XYZ file of N, CA and C in Angstrom:
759
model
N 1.584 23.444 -43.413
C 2.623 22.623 -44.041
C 3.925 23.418 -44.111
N 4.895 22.913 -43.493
C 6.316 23.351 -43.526
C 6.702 23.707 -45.038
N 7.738 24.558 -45.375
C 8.349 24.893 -46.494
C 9.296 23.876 -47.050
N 9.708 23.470 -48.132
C 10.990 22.679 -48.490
C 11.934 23.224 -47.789
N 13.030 22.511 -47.577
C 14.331 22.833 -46.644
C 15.269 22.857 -48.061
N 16.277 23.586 -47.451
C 17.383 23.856 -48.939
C 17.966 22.740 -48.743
N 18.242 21.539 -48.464
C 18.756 20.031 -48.155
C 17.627 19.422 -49.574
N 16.218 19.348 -49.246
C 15.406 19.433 -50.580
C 15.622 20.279 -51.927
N 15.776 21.660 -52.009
C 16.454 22.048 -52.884
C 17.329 21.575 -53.719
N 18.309 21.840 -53.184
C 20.283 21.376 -53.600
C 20.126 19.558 -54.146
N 18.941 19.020 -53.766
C 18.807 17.346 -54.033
C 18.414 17.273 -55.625
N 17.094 18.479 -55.500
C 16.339 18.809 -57.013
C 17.274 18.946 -57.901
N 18.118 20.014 -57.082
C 19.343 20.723 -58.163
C 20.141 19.098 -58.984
N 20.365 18.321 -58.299
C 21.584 17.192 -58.065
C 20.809 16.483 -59.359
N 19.588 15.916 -58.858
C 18.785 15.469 -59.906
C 18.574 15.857 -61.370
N 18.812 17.376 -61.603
C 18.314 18.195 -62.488
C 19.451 18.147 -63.327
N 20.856 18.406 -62.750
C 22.085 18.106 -63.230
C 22.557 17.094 -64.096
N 21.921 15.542 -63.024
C 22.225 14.731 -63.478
C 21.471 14.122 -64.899
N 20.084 14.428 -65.203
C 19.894 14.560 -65.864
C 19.976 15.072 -67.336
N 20.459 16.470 -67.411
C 21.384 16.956 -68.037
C 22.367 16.475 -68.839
N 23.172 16.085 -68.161
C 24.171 15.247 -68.053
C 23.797 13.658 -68.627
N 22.558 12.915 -68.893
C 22.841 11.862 -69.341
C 22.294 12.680 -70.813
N 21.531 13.635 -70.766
C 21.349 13.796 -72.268
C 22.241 14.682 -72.890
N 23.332 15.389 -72.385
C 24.345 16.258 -72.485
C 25.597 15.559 -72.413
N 25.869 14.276 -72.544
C 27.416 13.749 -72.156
C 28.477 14.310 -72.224
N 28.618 15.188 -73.555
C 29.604 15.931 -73.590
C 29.947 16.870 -72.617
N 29.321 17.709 -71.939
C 28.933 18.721 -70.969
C 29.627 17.796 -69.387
N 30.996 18.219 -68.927
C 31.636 17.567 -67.536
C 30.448 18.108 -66.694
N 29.749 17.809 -66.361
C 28.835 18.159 -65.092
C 29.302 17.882 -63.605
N 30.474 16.800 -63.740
C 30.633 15.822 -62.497
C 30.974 16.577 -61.445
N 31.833 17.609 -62.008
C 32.007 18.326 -60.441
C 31.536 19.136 -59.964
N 30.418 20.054 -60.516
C 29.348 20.657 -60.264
C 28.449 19.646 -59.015
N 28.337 18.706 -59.580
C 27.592 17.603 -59.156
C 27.683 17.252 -57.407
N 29.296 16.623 -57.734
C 29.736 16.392 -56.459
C 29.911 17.787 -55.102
N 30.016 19.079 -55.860
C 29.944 19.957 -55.017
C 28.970 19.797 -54.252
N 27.229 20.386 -54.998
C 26.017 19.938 -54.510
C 26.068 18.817 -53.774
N 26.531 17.907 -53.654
C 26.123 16.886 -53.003
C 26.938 16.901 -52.070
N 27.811 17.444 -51.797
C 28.595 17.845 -51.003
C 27.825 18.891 -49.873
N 27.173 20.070 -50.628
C 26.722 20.611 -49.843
C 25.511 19.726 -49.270
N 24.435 19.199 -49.446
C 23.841 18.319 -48.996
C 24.038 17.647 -48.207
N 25.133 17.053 -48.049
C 25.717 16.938 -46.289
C 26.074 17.593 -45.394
N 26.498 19.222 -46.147
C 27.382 20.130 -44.977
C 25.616 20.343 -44.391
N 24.684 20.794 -44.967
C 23.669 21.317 -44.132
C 23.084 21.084 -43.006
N 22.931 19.745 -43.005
C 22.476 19.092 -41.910
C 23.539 19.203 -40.592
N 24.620 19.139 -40.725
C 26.017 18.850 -40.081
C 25.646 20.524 -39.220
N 26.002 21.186 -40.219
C 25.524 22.775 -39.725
C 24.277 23.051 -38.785
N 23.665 22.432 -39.131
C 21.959 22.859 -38.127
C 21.888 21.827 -36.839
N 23.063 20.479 -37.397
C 23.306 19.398 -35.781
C 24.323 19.719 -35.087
N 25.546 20.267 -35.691
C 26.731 20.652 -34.746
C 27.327 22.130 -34.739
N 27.339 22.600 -35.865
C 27.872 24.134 -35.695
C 27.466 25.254 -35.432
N 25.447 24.879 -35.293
C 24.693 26.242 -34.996
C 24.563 26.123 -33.324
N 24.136 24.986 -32.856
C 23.936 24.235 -32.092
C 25.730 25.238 -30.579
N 26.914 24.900 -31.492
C 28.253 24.830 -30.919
C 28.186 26.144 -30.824
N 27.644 26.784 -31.970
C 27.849 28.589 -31.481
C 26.660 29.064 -30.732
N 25.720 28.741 -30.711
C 24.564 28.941 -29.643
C 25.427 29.260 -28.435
N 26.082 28.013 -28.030
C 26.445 27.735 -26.754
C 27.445 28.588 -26.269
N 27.943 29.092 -27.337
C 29.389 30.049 -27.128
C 28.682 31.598 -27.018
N 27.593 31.944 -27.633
C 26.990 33.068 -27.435
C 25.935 32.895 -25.744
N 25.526 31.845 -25.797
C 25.510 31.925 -24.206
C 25.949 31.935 -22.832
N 27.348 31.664 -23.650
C 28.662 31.855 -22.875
C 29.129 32.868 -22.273
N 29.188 33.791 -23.744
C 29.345 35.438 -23.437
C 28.401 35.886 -22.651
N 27.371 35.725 -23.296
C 26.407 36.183 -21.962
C 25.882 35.985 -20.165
N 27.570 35.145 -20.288
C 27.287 34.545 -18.531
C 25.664 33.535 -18.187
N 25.364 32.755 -19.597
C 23.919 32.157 -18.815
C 24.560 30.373 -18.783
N 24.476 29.794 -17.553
C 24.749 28.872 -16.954
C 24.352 27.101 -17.627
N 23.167 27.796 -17.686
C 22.082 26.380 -17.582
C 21.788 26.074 -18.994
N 21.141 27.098 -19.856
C 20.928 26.668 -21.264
C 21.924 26.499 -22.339
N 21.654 25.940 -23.199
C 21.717 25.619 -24.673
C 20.583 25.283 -25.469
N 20.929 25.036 -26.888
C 20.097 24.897 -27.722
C 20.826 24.715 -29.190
N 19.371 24.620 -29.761
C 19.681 24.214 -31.369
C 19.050 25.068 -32.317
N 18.957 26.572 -31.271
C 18.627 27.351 -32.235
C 18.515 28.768 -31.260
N 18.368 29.857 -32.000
C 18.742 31.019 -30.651
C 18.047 30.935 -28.956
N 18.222 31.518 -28.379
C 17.593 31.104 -27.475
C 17.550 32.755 -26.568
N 16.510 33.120 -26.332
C 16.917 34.413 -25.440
C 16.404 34.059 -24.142
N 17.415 34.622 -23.102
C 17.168 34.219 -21.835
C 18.146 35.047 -20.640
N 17.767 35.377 -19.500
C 18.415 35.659 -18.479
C 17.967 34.436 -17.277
N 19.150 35.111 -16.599
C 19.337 34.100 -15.397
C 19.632 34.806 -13.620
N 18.983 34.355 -12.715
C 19.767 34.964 -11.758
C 19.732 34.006 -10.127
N 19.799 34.747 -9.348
C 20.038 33.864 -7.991
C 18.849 34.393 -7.163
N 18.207 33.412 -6.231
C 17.947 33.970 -4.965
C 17.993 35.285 -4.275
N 19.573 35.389 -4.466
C 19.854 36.277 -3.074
C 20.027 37.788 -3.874
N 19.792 37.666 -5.209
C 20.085 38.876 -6.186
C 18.299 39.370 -5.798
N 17.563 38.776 -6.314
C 16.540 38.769 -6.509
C 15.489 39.498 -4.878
N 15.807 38.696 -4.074
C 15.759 39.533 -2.546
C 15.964 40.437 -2.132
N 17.399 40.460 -2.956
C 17.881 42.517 -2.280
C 17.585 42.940 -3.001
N 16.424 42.728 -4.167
C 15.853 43.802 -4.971
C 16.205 44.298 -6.173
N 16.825 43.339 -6.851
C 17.060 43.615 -8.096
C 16.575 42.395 -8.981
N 15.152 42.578 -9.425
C 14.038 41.794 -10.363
C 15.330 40.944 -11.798
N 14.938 39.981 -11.736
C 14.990 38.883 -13.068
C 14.450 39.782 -14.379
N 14.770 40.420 -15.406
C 14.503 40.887 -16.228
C 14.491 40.563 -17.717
N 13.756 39.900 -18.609
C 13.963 39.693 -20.070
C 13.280 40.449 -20.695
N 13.806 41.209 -21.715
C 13.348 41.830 -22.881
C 12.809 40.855 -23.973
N 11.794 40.943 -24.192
C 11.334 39.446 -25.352
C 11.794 40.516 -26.721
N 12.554 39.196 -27.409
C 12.780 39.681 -28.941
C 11.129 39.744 -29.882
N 10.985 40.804 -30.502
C 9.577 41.080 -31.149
C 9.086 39.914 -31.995
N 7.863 39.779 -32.377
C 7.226 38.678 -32.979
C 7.229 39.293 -34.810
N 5.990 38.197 -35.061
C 5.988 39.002 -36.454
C 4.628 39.111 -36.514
N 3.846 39.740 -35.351
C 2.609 39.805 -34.780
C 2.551 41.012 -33.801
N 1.299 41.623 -33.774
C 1.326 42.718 -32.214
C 0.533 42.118 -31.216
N 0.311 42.859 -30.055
C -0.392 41.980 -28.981
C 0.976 41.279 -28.650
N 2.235 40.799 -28.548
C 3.238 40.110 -27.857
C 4.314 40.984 -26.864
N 4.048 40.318 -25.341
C 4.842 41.054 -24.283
C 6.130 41.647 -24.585
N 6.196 42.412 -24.039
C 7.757 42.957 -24.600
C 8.652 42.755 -23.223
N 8.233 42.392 -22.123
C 9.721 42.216 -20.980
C 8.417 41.144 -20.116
N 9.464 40.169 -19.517
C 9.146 39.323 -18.691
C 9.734 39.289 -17.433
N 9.088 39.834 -16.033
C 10.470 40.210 -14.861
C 9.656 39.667 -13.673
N 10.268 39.054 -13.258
C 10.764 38.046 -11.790
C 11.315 38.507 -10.702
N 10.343 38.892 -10.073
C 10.745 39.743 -8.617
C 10.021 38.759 -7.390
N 10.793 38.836 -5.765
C 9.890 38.779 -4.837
C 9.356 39.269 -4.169
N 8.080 38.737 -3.138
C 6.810 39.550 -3.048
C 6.861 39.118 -1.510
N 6.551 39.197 -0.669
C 5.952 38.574 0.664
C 6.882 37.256 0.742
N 6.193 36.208 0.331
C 7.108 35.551 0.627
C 7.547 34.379 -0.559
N 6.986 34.702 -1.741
C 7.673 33.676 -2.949
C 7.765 34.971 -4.274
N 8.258 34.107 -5.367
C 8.218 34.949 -6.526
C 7.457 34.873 -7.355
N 7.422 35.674 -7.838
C 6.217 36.078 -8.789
C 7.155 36.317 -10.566
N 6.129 36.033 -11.436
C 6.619 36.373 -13.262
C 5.173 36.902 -13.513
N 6.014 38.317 -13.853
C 4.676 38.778 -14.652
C 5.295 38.978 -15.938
N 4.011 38.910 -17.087
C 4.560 39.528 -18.432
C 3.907 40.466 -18.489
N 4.440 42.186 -19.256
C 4.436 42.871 -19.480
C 4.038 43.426 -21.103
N 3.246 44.498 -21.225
C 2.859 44.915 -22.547
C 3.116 46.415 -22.589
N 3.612 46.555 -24.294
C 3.739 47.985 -24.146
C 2.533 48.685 -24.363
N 1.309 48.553 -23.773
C 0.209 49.082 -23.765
C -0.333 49.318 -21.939
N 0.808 48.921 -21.651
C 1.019 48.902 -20.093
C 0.423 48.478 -19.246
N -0.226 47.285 -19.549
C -1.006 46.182 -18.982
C 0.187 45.018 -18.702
N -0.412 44.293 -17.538
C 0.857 43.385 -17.248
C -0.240 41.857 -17.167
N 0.108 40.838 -16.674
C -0.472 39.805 -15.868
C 0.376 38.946 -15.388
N 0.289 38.237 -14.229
C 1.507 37.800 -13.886
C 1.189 35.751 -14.209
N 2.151 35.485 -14.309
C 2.252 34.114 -14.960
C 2.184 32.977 -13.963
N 1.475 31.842 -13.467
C 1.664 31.164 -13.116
C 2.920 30.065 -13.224
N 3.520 29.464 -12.020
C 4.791 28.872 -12.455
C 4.789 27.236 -12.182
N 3.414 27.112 -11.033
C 3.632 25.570 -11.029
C 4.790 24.721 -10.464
N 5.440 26.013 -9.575
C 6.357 24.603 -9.397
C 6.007 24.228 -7.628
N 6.750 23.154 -7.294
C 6.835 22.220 -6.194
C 8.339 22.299 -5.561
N 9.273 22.391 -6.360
C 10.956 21.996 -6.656
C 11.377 23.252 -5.657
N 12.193 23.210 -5.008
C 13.064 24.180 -4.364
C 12.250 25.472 -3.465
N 11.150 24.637 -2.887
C 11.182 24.893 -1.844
C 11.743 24.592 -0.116
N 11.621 25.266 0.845
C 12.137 24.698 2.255
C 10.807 23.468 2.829
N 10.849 22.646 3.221
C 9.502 21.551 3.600
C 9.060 22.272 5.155
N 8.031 22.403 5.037
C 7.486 23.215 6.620
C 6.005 22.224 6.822
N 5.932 22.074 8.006
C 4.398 21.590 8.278
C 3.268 22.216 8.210
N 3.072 23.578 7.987
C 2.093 24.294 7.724
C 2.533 25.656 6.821
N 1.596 25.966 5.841
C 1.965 26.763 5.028
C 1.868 28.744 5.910
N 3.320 29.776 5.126
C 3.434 29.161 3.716
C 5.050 29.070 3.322
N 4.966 28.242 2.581
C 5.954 27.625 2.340
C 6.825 29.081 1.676
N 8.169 28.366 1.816
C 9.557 30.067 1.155
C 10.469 29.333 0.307
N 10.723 30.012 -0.424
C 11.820 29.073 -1.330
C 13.110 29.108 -0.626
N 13.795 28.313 -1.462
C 15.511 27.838 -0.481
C 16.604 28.795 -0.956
N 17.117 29.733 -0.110
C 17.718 30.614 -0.402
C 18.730 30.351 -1.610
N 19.446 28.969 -1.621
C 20.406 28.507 -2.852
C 19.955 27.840 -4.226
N 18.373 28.839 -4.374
C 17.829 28.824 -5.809
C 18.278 29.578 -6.840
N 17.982 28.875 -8.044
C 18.337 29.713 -9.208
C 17.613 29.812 -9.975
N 17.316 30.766 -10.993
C 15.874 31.229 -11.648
C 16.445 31.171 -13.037
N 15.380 30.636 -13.598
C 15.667 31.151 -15.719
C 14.213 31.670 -15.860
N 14.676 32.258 -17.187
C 13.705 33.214 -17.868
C 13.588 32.870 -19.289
N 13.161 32.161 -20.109
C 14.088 32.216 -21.305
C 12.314 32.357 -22.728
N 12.803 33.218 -23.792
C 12.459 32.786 -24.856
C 12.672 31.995 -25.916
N 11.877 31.238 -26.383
C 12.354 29.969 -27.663
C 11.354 29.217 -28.096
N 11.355 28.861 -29.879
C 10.364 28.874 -30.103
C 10.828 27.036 -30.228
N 9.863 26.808 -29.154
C 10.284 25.006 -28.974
C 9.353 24.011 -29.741
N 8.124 24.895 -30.346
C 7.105 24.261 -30.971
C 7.499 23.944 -32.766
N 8.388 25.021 -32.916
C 8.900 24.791 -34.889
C 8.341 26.010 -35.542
N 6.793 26.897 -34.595
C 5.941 27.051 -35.517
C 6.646 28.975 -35.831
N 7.860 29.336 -35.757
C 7.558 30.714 -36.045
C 7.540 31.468 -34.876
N 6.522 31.092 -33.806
C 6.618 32.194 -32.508
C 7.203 31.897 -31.411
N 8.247 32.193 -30.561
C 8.706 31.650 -29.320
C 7.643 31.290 -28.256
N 8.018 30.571 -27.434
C 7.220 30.222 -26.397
C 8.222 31.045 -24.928
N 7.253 30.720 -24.168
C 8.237 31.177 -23.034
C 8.557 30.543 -21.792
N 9.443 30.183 -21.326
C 10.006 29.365 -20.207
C 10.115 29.950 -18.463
N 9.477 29.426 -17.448
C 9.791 30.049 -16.780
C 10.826 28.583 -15.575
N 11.634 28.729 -14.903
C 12.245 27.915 -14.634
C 12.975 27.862 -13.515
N 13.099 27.003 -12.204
C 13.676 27.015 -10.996
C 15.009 26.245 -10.887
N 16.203 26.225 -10.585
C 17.182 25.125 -9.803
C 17.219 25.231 -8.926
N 17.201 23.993 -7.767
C 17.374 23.762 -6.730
C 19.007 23.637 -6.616
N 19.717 24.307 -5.777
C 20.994 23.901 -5.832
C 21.525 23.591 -4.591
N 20.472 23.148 -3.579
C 21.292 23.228 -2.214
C 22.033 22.315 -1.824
N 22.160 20.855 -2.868
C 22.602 19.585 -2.523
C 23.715 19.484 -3.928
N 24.693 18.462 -3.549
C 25.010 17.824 -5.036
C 24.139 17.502 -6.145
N 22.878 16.785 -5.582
C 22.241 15.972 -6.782
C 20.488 17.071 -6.152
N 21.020 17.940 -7.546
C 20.102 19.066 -7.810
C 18.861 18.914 -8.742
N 17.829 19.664 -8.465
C 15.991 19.542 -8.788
C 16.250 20.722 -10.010
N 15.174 20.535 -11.466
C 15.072 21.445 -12.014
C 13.987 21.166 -12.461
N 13.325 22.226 -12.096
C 11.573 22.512 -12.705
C 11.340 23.395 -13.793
N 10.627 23.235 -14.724
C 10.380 24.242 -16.070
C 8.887 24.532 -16.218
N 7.984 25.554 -16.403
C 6.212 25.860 -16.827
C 6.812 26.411 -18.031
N 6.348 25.996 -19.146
C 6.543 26.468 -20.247
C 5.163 26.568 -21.044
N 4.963 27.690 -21.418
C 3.917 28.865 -21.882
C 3.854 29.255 -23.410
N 3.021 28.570 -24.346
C 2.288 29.250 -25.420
C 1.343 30.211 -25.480
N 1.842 31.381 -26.333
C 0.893 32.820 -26.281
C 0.023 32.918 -27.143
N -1.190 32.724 -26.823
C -2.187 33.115 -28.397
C -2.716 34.510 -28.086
N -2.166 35.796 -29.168
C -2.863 36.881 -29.077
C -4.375 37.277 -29.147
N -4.744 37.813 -28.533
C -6.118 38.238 -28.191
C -6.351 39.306 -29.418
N -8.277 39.312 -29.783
C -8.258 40.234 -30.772
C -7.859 41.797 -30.658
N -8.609 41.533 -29.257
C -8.797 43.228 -28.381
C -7.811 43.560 -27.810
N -6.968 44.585 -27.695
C -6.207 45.087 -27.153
C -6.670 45.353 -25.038
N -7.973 45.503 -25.372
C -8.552 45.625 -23.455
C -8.265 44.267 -23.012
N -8.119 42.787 -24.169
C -8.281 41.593 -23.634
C -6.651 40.645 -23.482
N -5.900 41.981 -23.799
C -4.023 41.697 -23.213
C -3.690 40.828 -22.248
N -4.974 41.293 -20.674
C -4.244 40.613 -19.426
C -5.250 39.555 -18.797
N -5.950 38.605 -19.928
C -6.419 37.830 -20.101
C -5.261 36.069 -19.862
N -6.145 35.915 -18.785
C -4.966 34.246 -18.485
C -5.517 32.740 -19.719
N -6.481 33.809 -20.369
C -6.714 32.345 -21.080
C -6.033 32.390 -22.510
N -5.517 33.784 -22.437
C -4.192 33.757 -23.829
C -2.870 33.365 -23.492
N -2.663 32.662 -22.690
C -1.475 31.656 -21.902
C -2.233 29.827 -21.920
N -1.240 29.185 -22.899
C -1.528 27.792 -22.593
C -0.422 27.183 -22.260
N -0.789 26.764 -21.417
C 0.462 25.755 -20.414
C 1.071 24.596 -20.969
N 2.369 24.372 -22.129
C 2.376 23.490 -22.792
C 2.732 22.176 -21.633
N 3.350 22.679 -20.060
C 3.422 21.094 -19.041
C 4.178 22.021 -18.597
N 4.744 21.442 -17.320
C 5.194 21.508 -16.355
C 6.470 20.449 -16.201
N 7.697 20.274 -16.417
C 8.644 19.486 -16.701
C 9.733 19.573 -15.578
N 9.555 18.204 -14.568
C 10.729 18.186 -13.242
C 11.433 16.945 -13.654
N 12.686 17.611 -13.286
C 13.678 16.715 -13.365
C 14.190 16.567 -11.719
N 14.503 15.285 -11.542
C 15.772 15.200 -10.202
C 16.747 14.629 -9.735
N 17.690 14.938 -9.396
C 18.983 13.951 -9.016
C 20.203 14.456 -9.895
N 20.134 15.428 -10.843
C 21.321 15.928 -11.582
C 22.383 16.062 -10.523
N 23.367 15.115 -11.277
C 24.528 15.056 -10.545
C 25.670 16.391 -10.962
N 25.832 17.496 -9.807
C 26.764 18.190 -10.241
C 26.169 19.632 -11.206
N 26.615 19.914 -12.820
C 26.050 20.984 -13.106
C 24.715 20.471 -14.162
N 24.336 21.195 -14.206
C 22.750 21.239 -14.991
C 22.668 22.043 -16.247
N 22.688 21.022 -17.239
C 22.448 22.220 -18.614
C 21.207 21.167 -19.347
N 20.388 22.910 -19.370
C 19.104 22.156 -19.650
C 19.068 22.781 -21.567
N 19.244 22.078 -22.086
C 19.015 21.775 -23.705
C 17.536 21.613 -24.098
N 17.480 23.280 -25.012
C 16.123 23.285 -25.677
C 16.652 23.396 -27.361
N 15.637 21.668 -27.508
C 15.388 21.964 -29.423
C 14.403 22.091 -29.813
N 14.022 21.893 -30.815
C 13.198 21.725 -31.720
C 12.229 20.673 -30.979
N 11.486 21.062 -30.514
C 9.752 20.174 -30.218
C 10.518 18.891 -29.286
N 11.449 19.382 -28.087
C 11.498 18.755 -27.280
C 12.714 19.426 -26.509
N 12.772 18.732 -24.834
C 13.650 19.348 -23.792
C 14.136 18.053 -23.417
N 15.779 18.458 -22.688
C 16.077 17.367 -22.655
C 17.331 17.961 -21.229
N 17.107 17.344 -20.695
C 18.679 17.370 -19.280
C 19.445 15.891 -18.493
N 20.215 16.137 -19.106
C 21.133 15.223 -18.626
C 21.495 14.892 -17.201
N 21.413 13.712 -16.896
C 21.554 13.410 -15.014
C 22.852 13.377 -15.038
N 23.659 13.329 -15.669
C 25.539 13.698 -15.864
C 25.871 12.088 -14.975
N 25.419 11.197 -15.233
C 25.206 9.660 -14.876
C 24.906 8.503 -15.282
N 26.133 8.103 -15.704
C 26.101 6.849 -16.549
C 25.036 7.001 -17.867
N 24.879 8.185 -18.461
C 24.251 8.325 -19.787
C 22.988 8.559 -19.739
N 22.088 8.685 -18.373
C 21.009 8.719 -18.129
C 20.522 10.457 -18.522
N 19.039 10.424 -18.550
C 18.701 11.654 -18.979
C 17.429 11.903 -18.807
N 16.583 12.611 -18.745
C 15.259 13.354 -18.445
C 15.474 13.912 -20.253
N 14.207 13.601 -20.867
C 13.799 14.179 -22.306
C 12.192 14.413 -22.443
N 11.944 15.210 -22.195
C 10.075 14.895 -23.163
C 9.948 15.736 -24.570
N 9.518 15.029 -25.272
C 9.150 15.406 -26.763
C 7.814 16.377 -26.837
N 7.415 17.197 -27.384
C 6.298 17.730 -27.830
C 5.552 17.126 -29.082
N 4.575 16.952 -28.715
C 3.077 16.010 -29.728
C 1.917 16.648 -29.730
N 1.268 17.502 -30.383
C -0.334 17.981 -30.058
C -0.289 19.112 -28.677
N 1.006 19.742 -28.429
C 0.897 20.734 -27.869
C 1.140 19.969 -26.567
N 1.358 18.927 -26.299
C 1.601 18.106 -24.751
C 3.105 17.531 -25.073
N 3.505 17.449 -23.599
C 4.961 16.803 -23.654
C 4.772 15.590 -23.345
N 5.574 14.719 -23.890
C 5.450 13.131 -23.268
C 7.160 12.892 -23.215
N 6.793 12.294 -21.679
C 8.131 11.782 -21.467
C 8.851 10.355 -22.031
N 10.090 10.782 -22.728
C 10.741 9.788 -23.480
C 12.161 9.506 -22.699
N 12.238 9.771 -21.339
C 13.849 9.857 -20.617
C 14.056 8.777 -20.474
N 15.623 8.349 -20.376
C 16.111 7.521 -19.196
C 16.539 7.571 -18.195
N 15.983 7.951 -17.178
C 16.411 7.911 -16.176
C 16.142 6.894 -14.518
């Protein structure tokens, strides 16, 4: 069960006041009153538009393209052709409030596709399945290579509500105007044993989420227990919600 939100609080307070106040008449309470209730609107406003607006400006600074959010978001980003000449996709995961959780997530290529492994500081790795289909070249017999004008995300965020980030692994197709974006997004349940780190069954696959036809640029928006990307077209959009650990799609597109 979730905690009261200070929006619940500051309401008690309002109540508690007002009360007061009918058995206290003498006692001006009113503008005490109206403050609180005042704040009671700024909060919400704050957690829908101003955390939300500076997210975006801190991902700004950080040169990352594609995301936003409605709440921190850690993530790198890179290209194809970075990634080829040998310089790996790299995230440092921000620490949990748990041990047993990877500390860097890095995206390098191999032969002939890429690979995500996560990493432990016990120096065990395993590498992550990604599931995707999206931005590859089409060949009649395998194996298939990705399209040199791909773009990669990496990102941490905790999209479930519950406390621990999840982790994102993520492709753009960019070789056309009306561009493909694929997401495998990954819940971690720690293992008791430390020998049982590079175990694939402490990875649950919350879905696999493709979008296609984004007209132009692509910003893929992670909140709270759902993803959402805009086709930048007549209002249309790709959204799935999270329910019981599964996504269900709620888009218009």
């Amino acid at each position: 069960m979730r905690k009261p939100t200070l929006s619940f609080w500051l309401s008690i307070g309002v109540i508690a006041l007002a009360l007061v106040w009918v058995l206290f008449p003498e006692q001006n309470l009113e503008p005490l009153i109206v403050l609180i209730l005042a704040l009671v609107g700024l909060v919400p406003l704050v957690r829908s538009e101003l955390i939300p607006w500076l997210e975006h400006l801190r991902l700004k600074r950080k040169k990352l393209n594609y995301l936003s959010g409605s709440s921190k978001i850690n993530a790198s980003e890179s290209t194809f052709s970075e990634m080829f000449d040998g310089t790996p996709l790299e995230l440092k995961l921000v620490k949990q409030g748990f041990h047993q959780y990877p500390v860097m997530i890095r995206t390098f290529f191999e032969q002939t596709d890429f690979r995500f492994k996560a990493y432990f500081d016990k120096g065990l790795s395993i590498e992550l399945r990604k599931f995707f289909d999206v931005g590859y070249e089409k060949v009649d017999e395998p194996p298939t290579f990705p399209k040199t004008t791909n773009e990669y995300i990496v990102a941490q965020f905790d999209i479930d509500d519950d406390g621990i980030d999840e982790l994102i692994l993520g492709v753009i197709d960019c070789e056309e105007i009306l561009r493909d974006v694929q997401l495998t997004i990954y819940k971690y349940h720690p293992p008791l044993f430390t020998e049982d780190l590079n175990r694939l069954h402490n990875w649950q696959r919350l879905g696999t989420l493709t979008a296609y036809g984004i007209v132009g640029e692509v910003k893929i928006e992670l909140k709270s227990r759902a993803v959402c990307i805009p086709r930048n077209h007549r209002g249309f959009y790709y959204k799935w919600a999270l329910a019981d650990n599964k996504f269900v799609d709620i888009g218009d597109y």
